[in-house]
Coordinates of C-alpha atoms and ligand atoms in Angstrom, one line a residue:
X1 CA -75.2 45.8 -64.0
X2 CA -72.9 44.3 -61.8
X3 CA -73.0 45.7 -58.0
X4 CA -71.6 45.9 -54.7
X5 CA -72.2 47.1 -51.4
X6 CA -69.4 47.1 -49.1
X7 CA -69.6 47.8 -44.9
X8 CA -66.5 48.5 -43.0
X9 CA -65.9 48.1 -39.0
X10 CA -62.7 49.0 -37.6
X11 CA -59.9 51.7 -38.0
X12 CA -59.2 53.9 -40.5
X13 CA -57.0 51.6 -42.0
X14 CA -59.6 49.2 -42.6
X15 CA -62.1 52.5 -44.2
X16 CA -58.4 52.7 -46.7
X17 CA -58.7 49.0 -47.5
X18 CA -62.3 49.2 -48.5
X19 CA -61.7 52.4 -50.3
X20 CA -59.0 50.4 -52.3
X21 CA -61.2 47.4 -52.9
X22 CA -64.0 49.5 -54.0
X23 CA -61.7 51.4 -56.7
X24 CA -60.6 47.9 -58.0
X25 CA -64.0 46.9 -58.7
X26 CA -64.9 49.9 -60.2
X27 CA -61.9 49.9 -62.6
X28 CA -63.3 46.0 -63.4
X29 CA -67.2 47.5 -64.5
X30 CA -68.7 46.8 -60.6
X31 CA -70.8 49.8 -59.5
X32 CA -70.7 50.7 -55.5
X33 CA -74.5 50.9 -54.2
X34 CA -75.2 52.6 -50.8
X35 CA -77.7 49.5 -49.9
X36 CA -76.9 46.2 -49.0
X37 CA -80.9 44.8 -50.8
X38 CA -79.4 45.7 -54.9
X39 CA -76.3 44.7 -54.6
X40 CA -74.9 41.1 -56.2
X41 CA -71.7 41.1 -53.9
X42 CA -72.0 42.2 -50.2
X43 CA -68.3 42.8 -48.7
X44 CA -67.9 43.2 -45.0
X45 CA -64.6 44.6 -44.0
X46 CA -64.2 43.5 -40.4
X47 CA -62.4 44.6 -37.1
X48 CA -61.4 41.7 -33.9
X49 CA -59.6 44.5 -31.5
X50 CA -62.8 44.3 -28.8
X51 CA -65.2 41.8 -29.0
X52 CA -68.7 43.5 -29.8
X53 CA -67.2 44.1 -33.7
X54 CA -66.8 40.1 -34.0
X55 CA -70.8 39.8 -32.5
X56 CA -71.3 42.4 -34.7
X57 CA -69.6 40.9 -37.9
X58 CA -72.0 37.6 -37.5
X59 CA -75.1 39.7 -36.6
X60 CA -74.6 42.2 -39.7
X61 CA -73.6 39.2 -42.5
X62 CA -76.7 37.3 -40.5
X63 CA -79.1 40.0 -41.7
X64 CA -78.2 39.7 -45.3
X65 CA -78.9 35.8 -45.2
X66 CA -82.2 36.4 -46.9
X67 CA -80.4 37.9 -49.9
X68 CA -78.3 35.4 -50.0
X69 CA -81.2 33.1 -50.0
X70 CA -83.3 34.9 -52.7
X71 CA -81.4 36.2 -54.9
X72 CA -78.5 34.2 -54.8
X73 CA -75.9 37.6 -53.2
X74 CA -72.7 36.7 -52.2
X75 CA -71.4 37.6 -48.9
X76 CA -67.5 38.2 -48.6
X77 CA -65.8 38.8 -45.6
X78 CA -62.3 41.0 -45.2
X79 CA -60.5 42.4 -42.7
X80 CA -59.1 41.3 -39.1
X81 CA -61.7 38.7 -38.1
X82 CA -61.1 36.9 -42.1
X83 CA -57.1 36.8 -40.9
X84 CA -57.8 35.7 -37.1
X85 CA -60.6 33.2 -38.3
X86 CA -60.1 31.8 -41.7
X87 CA -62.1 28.8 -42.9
X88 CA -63.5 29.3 -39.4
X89 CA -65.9 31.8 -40.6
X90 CA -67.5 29.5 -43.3
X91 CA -67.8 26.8 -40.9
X92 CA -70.1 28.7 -39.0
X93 CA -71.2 30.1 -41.5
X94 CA -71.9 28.2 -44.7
X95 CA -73.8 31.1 -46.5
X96 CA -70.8 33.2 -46.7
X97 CA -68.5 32.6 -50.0
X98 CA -65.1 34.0 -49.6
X99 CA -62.6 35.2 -46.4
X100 CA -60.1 37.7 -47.7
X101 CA -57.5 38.4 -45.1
X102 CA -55.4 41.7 -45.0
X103 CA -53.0 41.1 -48.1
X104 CA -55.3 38.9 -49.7
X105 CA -57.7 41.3 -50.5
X106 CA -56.4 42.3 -54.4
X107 CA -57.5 38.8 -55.2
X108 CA -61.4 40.0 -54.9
X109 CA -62.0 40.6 -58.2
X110 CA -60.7 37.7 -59.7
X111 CA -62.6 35.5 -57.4
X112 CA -65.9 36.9 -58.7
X113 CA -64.9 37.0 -62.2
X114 CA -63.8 33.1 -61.8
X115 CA -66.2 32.2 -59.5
X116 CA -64.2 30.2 -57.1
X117 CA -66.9 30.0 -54.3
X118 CA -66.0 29.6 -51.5
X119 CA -62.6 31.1 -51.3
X120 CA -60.5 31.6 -48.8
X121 CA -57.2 33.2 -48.0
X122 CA -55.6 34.1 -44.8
X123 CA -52.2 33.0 -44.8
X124 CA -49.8 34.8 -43.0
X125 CA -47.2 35.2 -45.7
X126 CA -49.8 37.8 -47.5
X127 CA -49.8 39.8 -44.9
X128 CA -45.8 41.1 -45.2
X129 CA -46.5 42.8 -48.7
X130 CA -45.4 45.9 -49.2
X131 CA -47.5 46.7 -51.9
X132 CA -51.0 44.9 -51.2
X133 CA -53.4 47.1 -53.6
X134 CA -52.9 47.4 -57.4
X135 CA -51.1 50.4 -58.5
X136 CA -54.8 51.5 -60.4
X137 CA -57.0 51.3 -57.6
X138 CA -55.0 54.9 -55.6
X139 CA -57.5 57.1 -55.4
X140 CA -60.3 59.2 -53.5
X141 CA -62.7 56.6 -53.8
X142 CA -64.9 57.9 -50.7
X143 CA -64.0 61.3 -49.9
X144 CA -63.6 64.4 -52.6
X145 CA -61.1 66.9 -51.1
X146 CA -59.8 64.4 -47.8
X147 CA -57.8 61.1 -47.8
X148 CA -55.7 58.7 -45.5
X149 CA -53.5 56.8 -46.4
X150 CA -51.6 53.5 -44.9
X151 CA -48.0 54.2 -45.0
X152 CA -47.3 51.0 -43.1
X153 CA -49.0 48.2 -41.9
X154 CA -48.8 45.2 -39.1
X155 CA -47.5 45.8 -35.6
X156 CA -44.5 44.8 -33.9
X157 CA -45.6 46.1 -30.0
X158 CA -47.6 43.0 -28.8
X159 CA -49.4 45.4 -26.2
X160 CA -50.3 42.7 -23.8
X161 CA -54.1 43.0 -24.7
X162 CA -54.1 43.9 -28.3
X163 CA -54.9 41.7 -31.4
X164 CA -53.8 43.6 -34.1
X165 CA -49.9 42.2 -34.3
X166 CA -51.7 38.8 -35.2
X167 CA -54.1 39.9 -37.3
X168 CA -52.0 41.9 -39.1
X169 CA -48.6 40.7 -39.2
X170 CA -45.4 42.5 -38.8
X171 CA -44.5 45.8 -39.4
X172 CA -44.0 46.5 -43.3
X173 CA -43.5 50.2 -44.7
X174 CA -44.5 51.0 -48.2
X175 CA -42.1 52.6 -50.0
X176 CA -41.8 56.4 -49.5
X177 CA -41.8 56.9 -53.6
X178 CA -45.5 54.6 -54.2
X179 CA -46.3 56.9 -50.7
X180 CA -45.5 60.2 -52.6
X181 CA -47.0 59.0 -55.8
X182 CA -50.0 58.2 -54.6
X183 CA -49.9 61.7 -52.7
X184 CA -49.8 62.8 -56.6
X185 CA -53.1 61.2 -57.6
X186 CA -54.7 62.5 -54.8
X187 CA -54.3 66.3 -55.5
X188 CA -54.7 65.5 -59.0
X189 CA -58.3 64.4 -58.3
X190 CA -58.6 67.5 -55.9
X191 CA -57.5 66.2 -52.3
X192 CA -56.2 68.6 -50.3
X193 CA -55.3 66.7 -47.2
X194 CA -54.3 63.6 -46.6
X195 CA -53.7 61.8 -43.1
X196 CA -51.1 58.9 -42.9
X197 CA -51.9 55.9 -41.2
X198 CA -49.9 53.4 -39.2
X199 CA -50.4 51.8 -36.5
X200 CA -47.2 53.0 -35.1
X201 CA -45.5 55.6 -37.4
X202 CA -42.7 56.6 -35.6
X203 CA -41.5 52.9 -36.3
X204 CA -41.3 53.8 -40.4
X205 CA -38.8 53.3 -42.8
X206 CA -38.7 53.2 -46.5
X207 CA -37.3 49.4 -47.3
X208 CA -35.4 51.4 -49.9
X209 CA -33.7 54.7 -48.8
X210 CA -34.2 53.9 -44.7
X211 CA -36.0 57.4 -45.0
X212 CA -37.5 57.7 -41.4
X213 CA -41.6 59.2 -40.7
X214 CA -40.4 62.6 -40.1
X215 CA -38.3 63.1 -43.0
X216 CA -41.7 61.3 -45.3
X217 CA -43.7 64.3 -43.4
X218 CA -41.4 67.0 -44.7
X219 CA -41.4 65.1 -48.3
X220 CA -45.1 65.3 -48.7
X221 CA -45.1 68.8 -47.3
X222 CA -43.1 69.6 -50.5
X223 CA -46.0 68.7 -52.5
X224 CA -47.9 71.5 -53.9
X225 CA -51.5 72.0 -53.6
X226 CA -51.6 69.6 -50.1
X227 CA -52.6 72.4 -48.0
X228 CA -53.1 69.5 -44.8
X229 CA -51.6 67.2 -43.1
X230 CA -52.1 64.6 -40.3
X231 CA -50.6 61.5 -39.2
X232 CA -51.9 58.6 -36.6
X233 CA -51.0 56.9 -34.6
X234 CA -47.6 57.3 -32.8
X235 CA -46.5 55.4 -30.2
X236 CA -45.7 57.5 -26.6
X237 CA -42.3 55.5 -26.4
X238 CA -41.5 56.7 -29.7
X239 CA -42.8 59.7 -30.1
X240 CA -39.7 62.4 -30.0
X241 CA -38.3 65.6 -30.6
X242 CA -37.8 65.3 -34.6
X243 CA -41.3 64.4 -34.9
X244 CA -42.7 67.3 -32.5
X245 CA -40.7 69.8 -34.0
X246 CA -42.2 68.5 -37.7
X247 CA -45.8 70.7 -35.7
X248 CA -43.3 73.9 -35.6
X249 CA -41.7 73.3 -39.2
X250 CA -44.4 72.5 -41.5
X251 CA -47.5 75.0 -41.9
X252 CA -49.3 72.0 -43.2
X253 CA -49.0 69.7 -40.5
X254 CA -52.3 70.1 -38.8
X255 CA -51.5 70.5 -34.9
X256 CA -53.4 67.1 -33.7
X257 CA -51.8 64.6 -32.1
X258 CA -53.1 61.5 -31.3
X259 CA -50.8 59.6 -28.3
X260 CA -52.8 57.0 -27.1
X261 CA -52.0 56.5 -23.0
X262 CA -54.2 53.2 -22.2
X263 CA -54.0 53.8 -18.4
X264 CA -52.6 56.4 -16.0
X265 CA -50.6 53.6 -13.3
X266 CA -47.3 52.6 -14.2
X267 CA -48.3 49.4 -13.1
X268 CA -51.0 48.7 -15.3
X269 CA -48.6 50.3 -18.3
X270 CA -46.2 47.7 -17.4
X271 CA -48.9 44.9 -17.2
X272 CA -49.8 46.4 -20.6
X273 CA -46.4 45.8 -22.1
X274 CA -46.7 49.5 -22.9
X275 CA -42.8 50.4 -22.2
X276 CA -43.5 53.8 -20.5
X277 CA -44.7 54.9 -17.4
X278 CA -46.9 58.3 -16.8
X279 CA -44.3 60.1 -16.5
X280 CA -42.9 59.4 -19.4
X281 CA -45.9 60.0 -21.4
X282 CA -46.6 63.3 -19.8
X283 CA -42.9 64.6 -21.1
X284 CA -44.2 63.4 -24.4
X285 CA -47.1 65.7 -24.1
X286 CA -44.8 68.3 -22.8
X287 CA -42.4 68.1 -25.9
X288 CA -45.4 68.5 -28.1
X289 CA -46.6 71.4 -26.4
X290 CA -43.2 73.1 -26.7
X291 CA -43.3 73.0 -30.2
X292 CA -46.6 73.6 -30.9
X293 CA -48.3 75.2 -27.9
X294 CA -51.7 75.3 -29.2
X295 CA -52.2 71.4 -30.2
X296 CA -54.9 69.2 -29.7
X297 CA -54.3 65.9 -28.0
X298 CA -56.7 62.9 -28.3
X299 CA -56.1 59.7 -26.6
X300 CA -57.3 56.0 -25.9
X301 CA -58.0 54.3 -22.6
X302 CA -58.7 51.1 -21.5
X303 CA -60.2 50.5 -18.4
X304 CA -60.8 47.0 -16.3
X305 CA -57.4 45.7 -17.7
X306 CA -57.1 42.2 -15.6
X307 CA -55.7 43.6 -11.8
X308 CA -56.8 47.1 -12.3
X309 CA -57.8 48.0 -8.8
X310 CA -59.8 51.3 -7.6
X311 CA -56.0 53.0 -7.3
X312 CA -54.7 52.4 -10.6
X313 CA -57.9 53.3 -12.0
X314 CA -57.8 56.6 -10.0
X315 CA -54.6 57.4 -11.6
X316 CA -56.1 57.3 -15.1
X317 CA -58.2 59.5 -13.9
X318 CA -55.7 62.0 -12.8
X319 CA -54.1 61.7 -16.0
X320 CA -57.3 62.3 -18.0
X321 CA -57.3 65.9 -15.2
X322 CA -54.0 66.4 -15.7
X323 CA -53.1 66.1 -20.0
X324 CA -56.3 68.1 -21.0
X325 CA -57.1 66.3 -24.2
X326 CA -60.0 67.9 -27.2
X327 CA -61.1 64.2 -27.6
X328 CA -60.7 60.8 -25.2
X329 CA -61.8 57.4 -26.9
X330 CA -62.4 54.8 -23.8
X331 CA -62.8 51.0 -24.4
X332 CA -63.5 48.0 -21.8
X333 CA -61.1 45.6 -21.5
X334 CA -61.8 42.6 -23.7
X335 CA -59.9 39.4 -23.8
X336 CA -58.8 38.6 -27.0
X337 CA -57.9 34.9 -28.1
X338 CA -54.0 34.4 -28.5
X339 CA -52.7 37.7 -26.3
X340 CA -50.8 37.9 -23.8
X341 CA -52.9 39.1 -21.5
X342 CA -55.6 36.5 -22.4
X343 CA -53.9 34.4 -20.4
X344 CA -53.8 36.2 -17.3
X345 CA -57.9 36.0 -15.1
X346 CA -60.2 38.9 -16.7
X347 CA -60.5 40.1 -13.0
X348 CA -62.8 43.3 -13.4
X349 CA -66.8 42.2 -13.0
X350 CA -68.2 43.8 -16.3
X351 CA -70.7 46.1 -14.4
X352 CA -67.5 47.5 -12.7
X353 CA -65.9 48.2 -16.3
X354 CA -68.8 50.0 -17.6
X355 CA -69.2 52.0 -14.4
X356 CA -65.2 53.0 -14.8
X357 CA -65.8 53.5 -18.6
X358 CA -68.5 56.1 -17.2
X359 CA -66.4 57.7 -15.0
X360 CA -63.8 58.1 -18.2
X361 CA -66.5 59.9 -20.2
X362 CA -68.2 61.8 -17.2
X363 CA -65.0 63.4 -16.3
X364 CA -64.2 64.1 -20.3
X365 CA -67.4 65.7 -20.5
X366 CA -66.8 68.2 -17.7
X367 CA -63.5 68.6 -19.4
X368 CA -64.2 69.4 -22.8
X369 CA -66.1 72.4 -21.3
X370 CA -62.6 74.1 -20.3
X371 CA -60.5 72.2 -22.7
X372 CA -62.7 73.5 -25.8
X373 CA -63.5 76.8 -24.5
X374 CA -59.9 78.2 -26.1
X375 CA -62.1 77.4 -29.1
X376 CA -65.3 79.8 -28.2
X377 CA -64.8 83.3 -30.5
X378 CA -61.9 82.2 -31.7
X379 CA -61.8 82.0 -35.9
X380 CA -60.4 78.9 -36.5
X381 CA -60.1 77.1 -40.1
X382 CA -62.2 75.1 -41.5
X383 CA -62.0 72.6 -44.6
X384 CA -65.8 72.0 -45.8
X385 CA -66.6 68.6 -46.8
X386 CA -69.9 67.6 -46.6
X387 CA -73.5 68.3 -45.5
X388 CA -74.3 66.9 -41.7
X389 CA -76.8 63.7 -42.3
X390 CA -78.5 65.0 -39.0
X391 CA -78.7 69.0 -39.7
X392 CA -78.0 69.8 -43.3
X393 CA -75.6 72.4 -42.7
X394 CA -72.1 72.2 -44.0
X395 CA -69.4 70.6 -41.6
X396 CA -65.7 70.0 -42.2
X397 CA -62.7 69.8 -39.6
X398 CA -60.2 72.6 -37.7
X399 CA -57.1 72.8 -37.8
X400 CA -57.2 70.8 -34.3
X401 CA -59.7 68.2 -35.9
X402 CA -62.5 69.0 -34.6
X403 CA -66.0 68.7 -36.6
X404 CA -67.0 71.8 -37.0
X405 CA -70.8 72.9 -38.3
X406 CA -70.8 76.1 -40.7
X407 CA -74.2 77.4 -40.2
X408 CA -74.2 80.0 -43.1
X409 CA -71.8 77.8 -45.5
X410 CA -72.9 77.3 -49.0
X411 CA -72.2 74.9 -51.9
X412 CA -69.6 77.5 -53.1
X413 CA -67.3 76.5 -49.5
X414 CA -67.3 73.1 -50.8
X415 CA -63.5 71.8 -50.9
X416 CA -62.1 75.4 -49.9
X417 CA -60.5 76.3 -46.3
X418 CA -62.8 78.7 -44.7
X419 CA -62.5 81.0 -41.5
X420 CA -65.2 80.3 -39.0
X421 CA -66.0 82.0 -36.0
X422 CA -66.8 79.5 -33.3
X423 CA -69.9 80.4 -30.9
X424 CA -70.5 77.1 -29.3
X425 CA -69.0 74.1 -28.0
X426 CA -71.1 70.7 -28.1
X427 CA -70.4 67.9 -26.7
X428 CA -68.6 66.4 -30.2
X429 CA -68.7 69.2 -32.7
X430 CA -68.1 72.8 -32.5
X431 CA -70.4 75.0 -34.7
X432 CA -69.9 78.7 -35.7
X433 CA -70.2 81.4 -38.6
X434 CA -68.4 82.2 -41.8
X435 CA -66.2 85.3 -40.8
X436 CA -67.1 88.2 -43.0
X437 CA -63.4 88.4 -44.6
X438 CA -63.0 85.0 -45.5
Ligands
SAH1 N1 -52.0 51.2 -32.8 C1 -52.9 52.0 -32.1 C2 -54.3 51.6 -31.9 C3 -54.8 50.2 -32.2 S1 -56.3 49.6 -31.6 C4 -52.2 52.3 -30.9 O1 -51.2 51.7 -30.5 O2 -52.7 53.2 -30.2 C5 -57.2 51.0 -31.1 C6 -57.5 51.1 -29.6 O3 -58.3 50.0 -29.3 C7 -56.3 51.0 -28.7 O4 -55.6 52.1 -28.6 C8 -56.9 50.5 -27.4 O5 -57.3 51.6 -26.6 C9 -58.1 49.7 -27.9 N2 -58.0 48.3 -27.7 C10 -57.1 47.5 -28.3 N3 -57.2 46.2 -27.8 C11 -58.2 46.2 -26.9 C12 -58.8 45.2 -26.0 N4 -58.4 44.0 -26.0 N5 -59.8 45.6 -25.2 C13 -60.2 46.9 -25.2 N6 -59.7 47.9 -26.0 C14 -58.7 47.6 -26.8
SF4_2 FE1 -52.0 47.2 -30.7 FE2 -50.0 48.2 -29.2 FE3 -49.6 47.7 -31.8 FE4 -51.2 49.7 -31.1 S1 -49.0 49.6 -30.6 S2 -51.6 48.1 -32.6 S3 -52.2 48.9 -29.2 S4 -50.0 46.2 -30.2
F3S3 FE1 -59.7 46.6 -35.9 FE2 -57.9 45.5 -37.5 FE3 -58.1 48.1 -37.2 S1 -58.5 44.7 -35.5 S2 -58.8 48.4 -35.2 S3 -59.6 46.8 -38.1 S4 -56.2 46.9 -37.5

């Protein structure tokens, strides 16, 4: 039997890649194992927006030396860090066989079947594909009843800080029709949501009809038997009225947004390349709200951004107060080769970013408390997925995208949309009962 084991790092768009890669093989006779030790192929699909995932991309294909050793595995490598370093990665380290860079990736297959060792590919050109992934390998390879998918790729912001324009290319939207299709497939195989992924969506547009994000929304809306929808991530400078009124229109858009603020100082947003100040963002949040007064808000932060003083960091702080978001993610700066703000001194001792980062997540904390209590004996609805690895009870997300543990769902909820009355807020999850009528 031929077999692979594949590990992904990153964003959700890197989980779709692997999910894509793993369908081709599986079309070609490979079997997907859950461990690394029986497998005859070991992909790594890796992320380079902070540093600890490029220390942890060497550490985790370091571990599976001995396999490599022994029994003769090969190691691939896919992802950001193949596209930022290329033949870079074999240098270091000779054990690994082949560096598939984003757009590169539909050649795995043939690369094992040929045997081309080592083999690699990161060339730039690959990366402005529309269509990266055979049209056999759509699917719900990893998840029964949920499933993203990338409706564009690359990045044309060039944030001061961020990677992912060169790692990734420019922005390229797939075509709203293979979008749709693949939509198709989905509920054919019994998906019933779906979450589209771009790393700015607002910026889409179908190469062939100019069809914009909110007018895709309302296409796949039309689709029957998609009972959810969600979308990430839009940009605050582009986020407007057409899309926050898509929350109001369509009973299937789930109401989550996800509007990423990175600080709370205009002068750290501008620093950041950002093009909005705090102001700005908050009437962002405010337009949302208006259409959809119930939604959940989730953002990211970075703290010890080069020049980030005690002030501007305070105003983050106030922002974090004032927005009242269901779920913050908060990074330390990290310098990353090429950017813009690479250039500029990393000014902020480390110690001092992690206490800030502490701050971020102590005041969250306290937060969530008053933020999630509009949850507590409220019956909110849940889609159960899949046993909790810690608990054993049945979990599966809101509305507002919350995990949510089901303490008395059985097998039978599997796949269906259930009412649950919530009784407790944790710190991550919110966990209730099945309501008697549902
Ligand atoms: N396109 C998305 C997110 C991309 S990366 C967006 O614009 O929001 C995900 C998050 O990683 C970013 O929102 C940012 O908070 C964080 N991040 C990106 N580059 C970083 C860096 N150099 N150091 C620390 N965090 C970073
Ligand atoms: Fe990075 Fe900014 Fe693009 Fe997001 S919008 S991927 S943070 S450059
Ligand atoms: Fe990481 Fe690449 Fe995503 S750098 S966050 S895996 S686009």
């Amino acid at each position: 039997m031929k077999r692979f084991f594949i590990r992904t790092f990153g964003c959700q768009m890197n989980v779709y890649d692997s999910e894509r890669v793993s369908a081709m093989l599986t079309a070609r006779g490979w079997t997907n194992v859950p461990e690394a030790s029986s497998a005859d192929i070991i992909i790594i699909n890796s992320c380079s927006v902070r540093d600890k995932p490029l220390q942890k991309l060497f550490s985790c294909s370091g571990r599976f030396l001995p396999l490599v050793r022994k029994k003769g595995v090969k190691i691939f490598i896919m992802g950001c860090v193949a596209q930022q370093l290329g033949k870079e990665i074999i240098e270091k380290a000779p054990y690994i066989s082949g560096v598939f860079g984003p757009g590169a990736e539909d050649m795995i297959p043939d690369v094992i079947e040929k045997g081309l060792f080592p083999f690699v590919s990161n060339s730039t050109d690959l990366l402005e594909r529309e269509e990266i992934f055979p049209v056999d390998s759509k699917g719900n390879f990893f998840e029964q009843y949920t499933s993203s998918i990338t409706v564009m790729h690359g990045c044309n912001n060039f944030c001061s800080y961020c990677i992912v324009p060169y790692v990734r290319g420019k922005e390229v939207s797939r075509k709203a029709s293979s979008i749709l299709e693949e939509i198709d497939i989905l509920i054919s195989r019994g998906v019933i949501e779906v979450t589209l992924l771009g790393q700015n969506v607002n910026s889409y547009k179908d190469p062939v009809t100019g069809m914009d994000f909110t007018e895709l929304l309302y296409e796949a809306a039309k689709k029957p038997g998609l009972e959810r929808i969600r979308f990430m991530t839009s940009h605050p400078k582009d986020f407007n009225e057409d899309l926050a009124a898509a929350f109001r229109n369509i009973p299937s858009l789930m109401p989550h947004l996800h509007l990423p603020a990175q600080s709370g100082s205009d002068r750290v947003l501008g620093m950041m390349n950002r093009k909005y100040s705090t102001v700005e963002y908050l009437s962002k949040i405010e337009l949302a709200r208006k259409h959809c007064p119930d939604i959940a808000l989730s953002s990211d932060f970075i703290v010890g951004f080069p020049g980030e003083t005690e002030k501007d960091f305070d105003k983050t702080l106030e922002l974090i107060n004032t927005a009242d978001y269901d779920v913050i993610f908060a990074f330390a700066y990290s310098p990353r080769p090429g950017t813009a703000a690479s250039q500029i001194a990393d000014t902020v001792p480390e110690d001092e970013k992690a206490s800030r980062l502490n701050a971020v997540l102590e005041l969250q904390r306290k937060k969530i408390r008053k933020v999630r209590g509009r949850y507590l004996g409220r019956t909110v609805k849940v889609l159960v997925e899949k046993e909790s690895p810690k608990s054993g009870t049945l979990m599966g997300r809101n509305e507002h995208n919350l995990l949510t543990h089901i303490i008395d769902a059985t097998d039978a909820d599997r796949g269906r949309i259930i009412d649950v009355r919530i009784d407790e807020i944790l710190e991550n999850t919110l966990r209730g009962k099945k309501n008697e009528n549902s």
